[in-house]
Coordinates of C-alpha atoms and ligand atoms in Angstrom, one line a residue:
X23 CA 41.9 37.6 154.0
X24 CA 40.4 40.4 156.8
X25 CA 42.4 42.5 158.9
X26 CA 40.2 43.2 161.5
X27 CA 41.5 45.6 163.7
X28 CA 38.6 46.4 166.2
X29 CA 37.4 44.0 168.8
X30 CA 33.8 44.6 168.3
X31 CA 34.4 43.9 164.6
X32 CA 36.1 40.6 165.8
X33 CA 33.2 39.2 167.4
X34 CA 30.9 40.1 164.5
X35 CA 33.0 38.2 162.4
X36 CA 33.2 35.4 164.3
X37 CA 29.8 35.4 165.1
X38 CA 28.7 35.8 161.5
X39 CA 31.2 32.3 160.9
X40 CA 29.2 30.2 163.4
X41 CA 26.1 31.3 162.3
X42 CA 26.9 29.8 158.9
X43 CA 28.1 27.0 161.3
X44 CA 31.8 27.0 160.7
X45 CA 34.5 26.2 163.4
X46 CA 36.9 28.6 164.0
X47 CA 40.8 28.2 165.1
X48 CA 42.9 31.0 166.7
X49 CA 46.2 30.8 166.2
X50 CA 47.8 33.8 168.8
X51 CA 50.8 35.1 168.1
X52 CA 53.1 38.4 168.8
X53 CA 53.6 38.8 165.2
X54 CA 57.4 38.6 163.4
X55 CA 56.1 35.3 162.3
X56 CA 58.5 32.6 161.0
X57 CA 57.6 29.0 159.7
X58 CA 57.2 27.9 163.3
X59 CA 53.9 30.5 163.4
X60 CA 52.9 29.1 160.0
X61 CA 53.0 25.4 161.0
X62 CA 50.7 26.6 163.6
X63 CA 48.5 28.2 160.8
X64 CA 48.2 25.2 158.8
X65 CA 47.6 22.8 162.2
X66 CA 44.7 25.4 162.7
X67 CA 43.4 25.1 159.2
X68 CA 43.6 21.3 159.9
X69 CA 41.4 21.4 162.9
X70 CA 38.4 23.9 162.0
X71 CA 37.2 26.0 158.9
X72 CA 38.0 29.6 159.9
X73 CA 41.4 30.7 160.7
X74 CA 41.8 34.0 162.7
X75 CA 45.2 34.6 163.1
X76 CA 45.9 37.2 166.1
X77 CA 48.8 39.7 165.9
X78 CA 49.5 41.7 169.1
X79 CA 52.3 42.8 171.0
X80 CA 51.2 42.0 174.7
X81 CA 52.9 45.2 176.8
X82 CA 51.5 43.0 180.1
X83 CA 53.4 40.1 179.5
X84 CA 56.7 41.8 179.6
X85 CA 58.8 42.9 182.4
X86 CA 59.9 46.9 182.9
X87 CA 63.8 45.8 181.9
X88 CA 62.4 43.3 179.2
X89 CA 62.6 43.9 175.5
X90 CA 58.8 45.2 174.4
X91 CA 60.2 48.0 173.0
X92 CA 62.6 47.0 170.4
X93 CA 60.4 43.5 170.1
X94 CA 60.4 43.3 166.6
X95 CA 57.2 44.7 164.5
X96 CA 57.0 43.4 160.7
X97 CA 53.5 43.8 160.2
X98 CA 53.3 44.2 156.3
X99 CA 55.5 41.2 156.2
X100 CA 53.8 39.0 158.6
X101 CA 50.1 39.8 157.3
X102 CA 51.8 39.1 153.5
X103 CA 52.7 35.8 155.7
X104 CA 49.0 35.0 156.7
X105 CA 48.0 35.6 153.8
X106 CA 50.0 33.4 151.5
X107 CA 49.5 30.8 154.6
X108 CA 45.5 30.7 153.5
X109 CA 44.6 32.3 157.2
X110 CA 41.0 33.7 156.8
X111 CA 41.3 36.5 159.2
X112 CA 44.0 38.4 161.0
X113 CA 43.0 40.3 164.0
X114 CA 45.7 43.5 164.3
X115 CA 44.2 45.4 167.8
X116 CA 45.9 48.3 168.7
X117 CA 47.4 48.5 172.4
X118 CA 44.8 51.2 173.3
X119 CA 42.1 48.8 171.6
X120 CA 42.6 46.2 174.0
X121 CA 43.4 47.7 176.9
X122 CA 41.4 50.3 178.3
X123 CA 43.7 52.7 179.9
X124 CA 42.1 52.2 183.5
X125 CA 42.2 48.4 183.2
X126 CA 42.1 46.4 186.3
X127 CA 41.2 43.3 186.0
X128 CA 43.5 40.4 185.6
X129 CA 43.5 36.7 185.0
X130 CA 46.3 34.6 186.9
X131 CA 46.5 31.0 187.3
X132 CA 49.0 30.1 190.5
X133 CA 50.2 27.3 190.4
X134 CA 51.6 25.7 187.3
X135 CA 53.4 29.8 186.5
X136 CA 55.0 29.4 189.7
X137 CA 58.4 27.8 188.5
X138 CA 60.5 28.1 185.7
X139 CA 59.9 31.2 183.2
X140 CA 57.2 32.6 186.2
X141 CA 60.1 32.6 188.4
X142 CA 62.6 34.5 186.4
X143 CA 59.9 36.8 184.7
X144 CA 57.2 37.7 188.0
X145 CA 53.5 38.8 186.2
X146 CA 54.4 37.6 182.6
X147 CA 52.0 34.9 182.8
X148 CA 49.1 36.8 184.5
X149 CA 49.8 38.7 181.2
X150 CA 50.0 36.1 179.2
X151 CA 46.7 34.4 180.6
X152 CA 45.0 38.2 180.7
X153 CA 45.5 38.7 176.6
X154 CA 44.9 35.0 175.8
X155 CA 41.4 35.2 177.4
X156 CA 40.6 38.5 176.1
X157 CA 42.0 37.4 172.3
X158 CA 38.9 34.3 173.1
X159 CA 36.6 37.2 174.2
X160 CA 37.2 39.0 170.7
X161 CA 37.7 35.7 168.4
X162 CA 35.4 33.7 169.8
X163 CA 37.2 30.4 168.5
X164 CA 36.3 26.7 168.7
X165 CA 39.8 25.5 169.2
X166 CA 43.5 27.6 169.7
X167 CA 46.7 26.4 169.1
X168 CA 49.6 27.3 170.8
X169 CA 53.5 25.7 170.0
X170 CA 55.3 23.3 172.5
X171 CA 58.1 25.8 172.5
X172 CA 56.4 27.9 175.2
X173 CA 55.3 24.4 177.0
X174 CA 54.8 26.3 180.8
X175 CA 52.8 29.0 178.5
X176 CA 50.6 25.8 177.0
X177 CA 50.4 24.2 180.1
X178 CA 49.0 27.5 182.1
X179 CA 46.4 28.2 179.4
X180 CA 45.0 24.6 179.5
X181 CA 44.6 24.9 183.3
X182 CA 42.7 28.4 182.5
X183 CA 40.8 27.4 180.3
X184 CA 39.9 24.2 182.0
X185 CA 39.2 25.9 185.7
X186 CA 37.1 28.8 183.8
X187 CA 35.3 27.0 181.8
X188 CA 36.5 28.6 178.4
X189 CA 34.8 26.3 175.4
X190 CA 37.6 26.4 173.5
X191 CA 39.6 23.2 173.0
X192 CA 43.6 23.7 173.2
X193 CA 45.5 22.4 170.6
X194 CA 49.4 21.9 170.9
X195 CA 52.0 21.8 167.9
X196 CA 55.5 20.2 167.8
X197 CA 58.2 23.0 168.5
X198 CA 59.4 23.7 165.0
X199 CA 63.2 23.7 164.3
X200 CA 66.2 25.0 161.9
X201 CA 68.4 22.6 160.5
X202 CA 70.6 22.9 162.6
X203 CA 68.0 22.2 165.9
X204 CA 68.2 26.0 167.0
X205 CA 64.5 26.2 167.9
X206 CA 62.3 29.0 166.2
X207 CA 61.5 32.0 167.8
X208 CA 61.4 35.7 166.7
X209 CA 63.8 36.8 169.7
X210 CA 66.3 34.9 167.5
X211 CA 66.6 37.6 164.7
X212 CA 68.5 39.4 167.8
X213 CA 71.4 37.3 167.7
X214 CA 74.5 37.8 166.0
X215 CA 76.2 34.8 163.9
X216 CA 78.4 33.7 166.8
X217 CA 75.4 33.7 169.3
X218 CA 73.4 32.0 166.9
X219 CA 76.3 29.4 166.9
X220 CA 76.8 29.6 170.6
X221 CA 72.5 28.7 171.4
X222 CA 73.2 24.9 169.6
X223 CA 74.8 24.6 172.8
X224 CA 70.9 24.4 174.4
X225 CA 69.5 22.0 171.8
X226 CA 72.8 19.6 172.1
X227 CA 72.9 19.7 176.0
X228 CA 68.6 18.7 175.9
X229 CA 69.6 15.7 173.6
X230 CA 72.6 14.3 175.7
X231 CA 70.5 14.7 179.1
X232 CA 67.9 13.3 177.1
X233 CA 69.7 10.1 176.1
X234 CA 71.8 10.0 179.3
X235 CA 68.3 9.6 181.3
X236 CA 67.6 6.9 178.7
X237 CA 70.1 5.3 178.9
X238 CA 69.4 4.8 183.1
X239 CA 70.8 8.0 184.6
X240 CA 69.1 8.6 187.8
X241 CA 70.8 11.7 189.1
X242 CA 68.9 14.8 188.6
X243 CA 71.5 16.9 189.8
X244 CA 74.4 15.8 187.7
X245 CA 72.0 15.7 184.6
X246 CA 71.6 19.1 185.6
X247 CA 75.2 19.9 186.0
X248 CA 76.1 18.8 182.5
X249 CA 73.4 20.5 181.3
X250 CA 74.1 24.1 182.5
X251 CA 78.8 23.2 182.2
X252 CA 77.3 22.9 178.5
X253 CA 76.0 26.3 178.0
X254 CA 77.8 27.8 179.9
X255 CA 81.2 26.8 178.1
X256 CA 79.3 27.6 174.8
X257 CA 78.8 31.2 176.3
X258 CA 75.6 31.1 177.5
X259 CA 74.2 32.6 180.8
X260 CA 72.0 30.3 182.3
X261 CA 68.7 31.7 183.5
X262 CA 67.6 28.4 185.1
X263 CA 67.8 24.8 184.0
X264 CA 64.9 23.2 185.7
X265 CA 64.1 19.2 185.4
X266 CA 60.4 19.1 186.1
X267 CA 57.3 16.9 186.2
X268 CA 55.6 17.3 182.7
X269 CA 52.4 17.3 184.0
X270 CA 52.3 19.8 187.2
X271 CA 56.1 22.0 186.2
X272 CA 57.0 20.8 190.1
X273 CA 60.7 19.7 190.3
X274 CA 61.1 16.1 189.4
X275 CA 62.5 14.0 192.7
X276 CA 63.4 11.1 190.6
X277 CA 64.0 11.0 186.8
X278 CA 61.0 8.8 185.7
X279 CA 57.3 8.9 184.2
X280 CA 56.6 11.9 181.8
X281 CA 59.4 14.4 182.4
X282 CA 60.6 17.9 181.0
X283 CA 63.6 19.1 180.8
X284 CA 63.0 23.4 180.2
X285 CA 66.1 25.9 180.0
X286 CA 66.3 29.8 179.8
X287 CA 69.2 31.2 179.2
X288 CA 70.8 34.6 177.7
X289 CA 73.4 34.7 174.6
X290 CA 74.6 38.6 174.6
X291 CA 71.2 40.2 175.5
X292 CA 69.0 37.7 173.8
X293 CA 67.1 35.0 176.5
X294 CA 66.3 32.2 174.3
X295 CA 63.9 28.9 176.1
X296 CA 64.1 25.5 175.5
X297 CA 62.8 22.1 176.3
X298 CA 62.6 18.2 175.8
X299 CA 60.3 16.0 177.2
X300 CA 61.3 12.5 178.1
X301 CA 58.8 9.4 178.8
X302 CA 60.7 6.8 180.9
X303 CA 58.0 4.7 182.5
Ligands
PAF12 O1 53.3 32.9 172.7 C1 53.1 34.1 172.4 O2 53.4 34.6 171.3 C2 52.3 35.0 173.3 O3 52.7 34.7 174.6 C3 50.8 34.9 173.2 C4 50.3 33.5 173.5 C5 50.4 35.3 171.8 C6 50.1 35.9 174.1 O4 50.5 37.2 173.9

């Protein structure tokens, strides 16, 4: 396996792949990886020849009071992880590698980062769209896959890459779960045993809305009510619950056609996102 650590390097790489004519996937992540990264590794390996795994800890995606400091930074671990995972490539940038220090150009999609985690967490998705666009710039891939975890973060990179014309098709994976339903996500190493027991609560609360719409519930705002009375009795503090559209994120009127359900919300200092989707046509 590579570790390329140089943009420049990158794109000779990749290059040097599709001169041979061989696909390539690119599987972003922000390292930390845990099975729900690898199940994105072998969906990638799957779709294309060449995996480039990216590793980078995006500074513009995170707030000034959010956690990029003590965001947790395993490298050895997680490039053991690609490895083992058959990835072909890991691309490591440095901060200062990818972002000149007089940077000022940014890539921001309006309207699908409006709601939900754009609301709560104002430029993370220009950051977010800014890094994914440079990581095609460096990797050059046929095809990325991103998790259904982060489905607003999915959503907005399909409507960038569609609207700027990126030839890179987007490829969406299942959110990957414990046992227990927790979903996985490398914020939840900060969680102590009781929070850990405490965030069920947002898993549970999905399924019952879930079934409760199912079964013919038509009021969004008690749906909602139940949803948030059980989190917040588990301990949680709700950063929004938000019953949307799956298609444009805008707030769903009435509970049918292709709906999401999405939560945020804190246990002790740790803000943990969720979703279900729900097809009632
Ligand atoms: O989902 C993530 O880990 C990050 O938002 C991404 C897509 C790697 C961009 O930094």
């Amino acid at each position: 396996m590579k570790v390329i650590l140089k943009i420049s390097e990158m794109q000779k790489y990749s290059a040097a792949m599709k001169k041979q004519g061989k696909t390539i996937a690119l599987v972003p992540t922000m390292g930390c990886l845990h099975e729900g990264h690898l199940k994105l590794v072998d969906k990638a390996a799957a779709c294309a020849e060449i995996v480039v795994v990216s590793i980078f800890v995006n500074p513009t995606q995170f707030g000034p009071k959010e956690d990029l400091s003590r965001y947790p930074r395993p490298v050895e671990k997680d490039l053991a992880l690609c490895r083992k995972r058959g990835a072909d490539a890991v691309f490591l940038p440095s901060a200062d590698e990818m972002y000149d220090k007089d940077s000022s150009t940014w890539i921001e999609e309006t309207m699908l980062s409006r709601g939900l985690c754009g609301k709560s967490r104002p430029g993370h998705f220009r950051g977010v769209t800014t890094i994914v666009a440079k990581l095609f710039n460096a990797a050059l891939p046929d095809i990325a896959v991103f998790g259904k975890k982060d489905y607003q973060q999915a959503q907005v990179i399909r409507r960038m890459v569609r609207d700027l014309n990126f030839p890179v098709k987007i490829v969406l994976h299942e959110t990957v779960r414990e046992n227990d339903g927790l979903a996985l996500s490398s914020r939840n190493t900060y969680l102590s045993q009781e929070e850990r027991k405490n965030a069920l609560s947002i898993r549970r609360s999905l399924k019952s809305a879930k079934s409760a719409i199912l079964k013919g519930g038509k009021n969004v705002g008690l749906i909602r009510k139940s949803i948030i009375s059980g989190i917040s009795s588990a301990g949680g503090k709700i950063d929004y619950v938000e019953i949307v559209d799956a298609g444009n994120l805008e707030p769903a009127g009435k509970l049918s056609g292709n709906i999401l359900i999405a939560i945020a919300a804190f246990f002790g200092r740790t803000r943990l996102i969720d979703n279900i989707e729900i097809n009632r046509n």
